[in-house]
Short mmCIF file of C-alpha atoms in Angstrom, two decimals:
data_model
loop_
_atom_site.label_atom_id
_atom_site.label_comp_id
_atom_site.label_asym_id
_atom_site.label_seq_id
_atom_site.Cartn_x
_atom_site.Cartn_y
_atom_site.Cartn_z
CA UNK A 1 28.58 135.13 33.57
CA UNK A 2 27.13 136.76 36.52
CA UNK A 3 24.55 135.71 38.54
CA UNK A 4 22.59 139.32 38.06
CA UNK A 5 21.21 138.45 34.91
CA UNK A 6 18.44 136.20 36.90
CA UNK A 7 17.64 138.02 39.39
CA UNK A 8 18.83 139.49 42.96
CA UNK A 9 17.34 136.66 44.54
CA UNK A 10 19.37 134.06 42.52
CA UNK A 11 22.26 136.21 43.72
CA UNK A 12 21.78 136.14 46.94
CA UNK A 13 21.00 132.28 46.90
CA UNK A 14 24.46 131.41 44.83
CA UNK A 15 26.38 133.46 47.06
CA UNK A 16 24.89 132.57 50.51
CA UNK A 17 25.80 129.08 48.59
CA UNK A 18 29.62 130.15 48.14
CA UNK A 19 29.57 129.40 44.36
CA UNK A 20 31.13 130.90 41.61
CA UNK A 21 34.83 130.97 43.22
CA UNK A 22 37.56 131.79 40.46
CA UNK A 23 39.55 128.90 39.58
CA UNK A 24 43.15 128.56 40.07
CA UNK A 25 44.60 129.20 37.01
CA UNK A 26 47.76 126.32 35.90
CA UNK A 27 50.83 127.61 34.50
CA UNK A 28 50.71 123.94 31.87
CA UNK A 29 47.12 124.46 29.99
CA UNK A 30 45.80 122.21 27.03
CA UNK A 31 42.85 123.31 24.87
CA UNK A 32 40.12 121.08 24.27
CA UNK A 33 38.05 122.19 20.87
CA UNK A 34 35.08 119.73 22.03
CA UNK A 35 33.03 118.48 18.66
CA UNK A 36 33.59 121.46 16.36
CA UNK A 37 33.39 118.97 13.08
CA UNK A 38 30.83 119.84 10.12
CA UNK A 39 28.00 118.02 11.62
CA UNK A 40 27.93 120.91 14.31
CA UNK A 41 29.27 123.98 12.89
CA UNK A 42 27.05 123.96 9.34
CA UNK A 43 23.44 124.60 9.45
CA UNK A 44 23.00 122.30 5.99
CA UNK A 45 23.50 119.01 7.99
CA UNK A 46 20.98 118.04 10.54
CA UNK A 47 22.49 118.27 14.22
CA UNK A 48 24.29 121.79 13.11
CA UNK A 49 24.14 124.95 13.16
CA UNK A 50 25.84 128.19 11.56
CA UNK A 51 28.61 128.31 14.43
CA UNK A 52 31.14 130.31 11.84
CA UNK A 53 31.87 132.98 14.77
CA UNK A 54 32.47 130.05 17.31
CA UNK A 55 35.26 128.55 15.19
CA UNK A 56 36.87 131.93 14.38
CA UNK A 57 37.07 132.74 18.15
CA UNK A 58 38.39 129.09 18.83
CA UNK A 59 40.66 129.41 15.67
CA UNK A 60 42.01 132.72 17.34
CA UNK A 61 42.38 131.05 20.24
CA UNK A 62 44.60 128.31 19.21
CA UNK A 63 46.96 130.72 17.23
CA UNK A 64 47.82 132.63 20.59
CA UNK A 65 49.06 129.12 22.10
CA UNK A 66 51.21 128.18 19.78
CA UNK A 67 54.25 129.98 20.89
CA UNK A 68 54.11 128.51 24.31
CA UNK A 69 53.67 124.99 22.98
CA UNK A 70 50.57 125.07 24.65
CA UNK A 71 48.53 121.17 23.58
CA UNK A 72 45.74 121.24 21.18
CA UNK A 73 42.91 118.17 21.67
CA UNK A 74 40.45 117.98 19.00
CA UNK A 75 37.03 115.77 19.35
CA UNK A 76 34.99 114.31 17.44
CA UNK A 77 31.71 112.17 17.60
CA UNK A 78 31.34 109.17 14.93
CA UNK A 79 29.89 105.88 15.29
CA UNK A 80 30.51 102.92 13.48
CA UNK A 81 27.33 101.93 10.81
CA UNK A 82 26.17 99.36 13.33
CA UNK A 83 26.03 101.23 15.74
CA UNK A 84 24.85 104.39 14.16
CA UNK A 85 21.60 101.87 13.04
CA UNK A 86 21.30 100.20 15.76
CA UNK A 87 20.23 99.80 19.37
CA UNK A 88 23.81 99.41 21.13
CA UNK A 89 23.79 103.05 21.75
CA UNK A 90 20.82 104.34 24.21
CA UNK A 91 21.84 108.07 23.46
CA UNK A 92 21.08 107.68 20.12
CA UNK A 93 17.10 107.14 21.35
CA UNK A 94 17.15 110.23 22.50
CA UNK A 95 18.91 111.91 19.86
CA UNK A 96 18.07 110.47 16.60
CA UNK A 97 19.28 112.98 14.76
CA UNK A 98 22.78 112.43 15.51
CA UNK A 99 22.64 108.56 13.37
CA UNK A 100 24.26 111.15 10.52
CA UNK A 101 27.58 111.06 12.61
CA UNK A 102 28.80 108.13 11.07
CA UNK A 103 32.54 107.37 10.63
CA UNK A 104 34.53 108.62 7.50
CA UNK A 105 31.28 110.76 6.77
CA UNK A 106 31.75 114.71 6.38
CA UNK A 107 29.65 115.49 9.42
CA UNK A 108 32.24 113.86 11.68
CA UNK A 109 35.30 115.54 10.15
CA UNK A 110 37.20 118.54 12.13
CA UNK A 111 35.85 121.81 10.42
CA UNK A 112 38.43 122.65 7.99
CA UNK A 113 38.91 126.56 9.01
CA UNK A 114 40.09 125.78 12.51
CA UNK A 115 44.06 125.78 12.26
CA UNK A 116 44.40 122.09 12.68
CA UNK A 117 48.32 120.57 12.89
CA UNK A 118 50.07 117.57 13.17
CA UNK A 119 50.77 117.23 16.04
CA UNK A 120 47.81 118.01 17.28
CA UNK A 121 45.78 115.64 19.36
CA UNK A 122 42.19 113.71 18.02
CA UNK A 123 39.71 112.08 20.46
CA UNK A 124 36.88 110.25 18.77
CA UNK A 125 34.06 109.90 20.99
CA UNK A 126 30.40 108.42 21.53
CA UNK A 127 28.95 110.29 24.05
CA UNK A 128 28.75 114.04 25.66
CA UNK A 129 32.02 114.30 27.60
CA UNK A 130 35.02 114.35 26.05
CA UNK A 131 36.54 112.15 29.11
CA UNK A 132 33.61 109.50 29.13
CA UNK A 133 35.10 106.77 27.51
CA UNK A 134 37.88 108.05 26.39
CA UNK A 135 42.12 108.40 26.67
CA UNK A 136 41.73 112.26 27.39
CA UNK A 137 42.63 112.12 31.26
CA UNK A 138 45.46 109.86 30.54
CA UNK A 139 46.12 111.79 27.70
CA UNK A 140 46.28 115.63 29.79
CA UNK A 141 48.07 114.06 32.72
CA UNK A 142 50.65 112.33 30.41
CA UNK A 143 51.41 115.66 28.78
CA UNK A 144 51.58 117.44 32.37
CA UNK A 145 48.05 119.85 32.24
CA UNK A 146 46.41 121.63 35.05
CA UNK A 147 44.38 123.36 33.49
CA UNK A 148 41.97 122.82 30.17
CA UNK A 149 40.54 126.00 27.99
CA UNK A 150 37.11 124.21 26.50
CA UNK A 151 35.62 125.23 23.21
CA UNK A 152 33.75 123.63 21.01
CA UNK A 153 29.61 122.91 20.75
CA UNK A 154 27.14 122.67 22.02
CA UNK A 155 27.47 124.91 25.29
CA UNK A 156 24.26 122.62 26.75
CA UNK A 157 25.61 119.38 25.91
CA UNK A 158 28.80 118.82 25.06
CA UNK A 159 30.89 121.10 26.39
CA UNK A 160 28.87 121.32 29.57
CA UNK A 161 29.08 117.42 30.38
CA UNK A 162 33.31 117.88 29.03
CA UNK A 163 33.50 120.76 31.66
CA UNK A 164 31.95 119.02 34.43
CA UNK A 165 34.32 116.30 34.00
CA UNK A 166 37.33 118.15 33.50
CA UNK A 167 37.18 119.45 37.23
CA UNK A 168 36.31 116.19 38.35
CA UNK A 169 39.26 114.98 37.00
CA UNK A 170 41.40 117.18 38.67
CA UNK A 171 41.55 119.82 36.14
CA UNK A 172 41.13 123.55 36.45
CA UNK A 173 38.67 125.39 33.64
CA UNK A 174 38.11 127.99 31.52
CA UNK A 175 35.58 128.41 28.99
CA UNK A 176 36.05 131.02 27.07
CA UNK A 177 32.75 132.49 25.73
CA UNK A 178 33.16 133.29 22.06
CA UNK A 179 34.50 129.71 21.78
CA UNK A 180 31.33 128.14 22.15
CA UNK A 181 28.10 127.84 20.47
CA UNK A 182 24.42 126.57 20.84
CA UNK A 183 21.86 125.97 18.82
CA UNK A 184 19.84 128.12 20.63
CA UNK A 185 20.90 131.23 22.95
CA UNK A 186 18.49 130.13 25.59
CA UNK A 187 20.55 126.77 26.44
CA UNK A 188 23.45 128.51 25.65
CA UNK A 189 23.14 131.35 28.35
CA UNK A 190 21.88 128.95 31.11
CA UNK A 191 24.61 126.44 30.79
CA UNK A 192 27.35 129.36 30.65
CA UNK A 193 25.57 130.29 34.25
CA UNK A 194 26.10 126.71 35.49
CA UNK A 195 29.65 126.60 33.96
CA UNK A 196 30.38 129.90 36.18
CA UNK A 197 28.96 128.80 39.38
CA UNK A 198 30.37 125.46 39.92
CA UNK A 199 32.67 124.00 37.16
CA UNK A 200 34.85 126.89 35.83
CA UNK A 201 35.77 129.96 34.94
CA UNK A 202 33.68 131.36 31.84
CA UNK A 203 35.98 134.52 30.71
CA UNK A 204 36.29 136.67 27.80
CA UNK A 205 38.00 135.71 24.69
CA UNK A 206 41.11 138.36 25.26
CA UNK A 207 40.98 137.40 28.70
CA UNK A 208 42.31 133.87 27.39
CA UNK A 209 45.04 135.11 24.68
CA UNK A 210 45.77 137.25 27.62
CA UNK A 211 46.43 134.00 30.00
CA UNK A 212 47.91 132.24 26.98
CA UNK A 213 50.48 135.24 26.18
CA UNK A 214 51.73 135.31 29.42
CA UNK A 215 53.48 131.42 29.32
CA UNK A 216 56.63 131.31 28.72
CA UNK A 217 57.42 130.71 25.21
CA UNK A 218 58.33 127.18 24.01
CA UNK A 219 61.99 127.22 22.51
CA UNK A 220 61.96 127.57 18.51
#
């Protein structure tokens, strides 16, 4: 995502600002498929949207790191009834519309065309981040990460706030661009910028089966 797009004096600014470094690149990744459940990925429920080419990409995605063992983490956001009625949660204020997500409802469930395993991993969540809250630093570091691929929705919210604290927990990132989806390309195009010039690496989609190819392969 390059700074051109907005402008040569945007350019000139990010640069004269050194941002938009390439990350180091780990040689132990995990992939982090941040909220791709029903609720987000179909348009009939009321905080989706149709993100069918997101979760091919993603699904793509995962089947390259399989050989090399490579970690799968799945999110997902549900509340409890009380506190998807209630006040306990101040997010919910702003985003009524996400009350739906409710435990054990369809909207929260993993969308059933990604290639979901066993032994894949499940973080249920309550806010943007994938981290806030959450087991998923313990969880990366326990497994021996470096780095974390992030997919998932949306690019403005969700992915964004799990991106910004991936690298401020110590992790390197990649977001690779057909693996996440918006509601809206607007949002989507300016948080891909912010993702480039200070969190992580936003790269192509065979860039990243590239990267994945070349681990060594886990033994059979």
């Amino acid at each position: 995502m390059s700074t051109a797009r907005y402008g040569q004096e945007t350019e000139h600014t990010y640069a004269r600002a050194g941002f938009g470094a390439p990350v180091r690149r780990g040689s132990r990744p995990a992939i982090v498929v941040v909220d791709l459940t029903r609720g987000f990925t179909e348009e009939a429920f009321p905080s989706g949207a149709d993100l069918t080419d997101v979760v091919g990409a993603t699904g793509e995605l995962i089947e390259a790191a399989r050989p090399a063992g490579v970690p799968v983490v799945f999110t997902t956001i549900a509340y409890t009834p009380a506190e998807a009625a209630g006040d306990a949660v101040v997010w919910l204020h702003k985003a009524p519309g996400m009350r739906s997500l409710v435990e054990g409802s369809e909207e929260v469930r993993v969308d059933p065309r990604l290639p979901r395993e066993p032994q894949d991993h499940l973080i249920v969540k309550k806010g943007a981040s994938a981290f806030f809250g959450t087991s998923l630093a313990a969880l990366l570091t326990g497994l021996g990460r470096d780095t974390v691929l992030v997919c998932g929705a949306t690019t403005s919210g969700c992915v964004r706030a799990t991106a910004v604290d991936a690298v401020q927990s110590g992790f390197s990132v990649l977001v690779p661009g057909e693996c996440v989806g918006d509601r809206a390309s607007g949002p989507h195009e300016a948080n891909l910028f912010d993702i480039q010039a200070k969190y992580g690496d936003v790269i192509g989609l065979k860039d990243a089966v590239a990267y994945l190819d070349g681990l060594p392969r886990s033994a059979p």
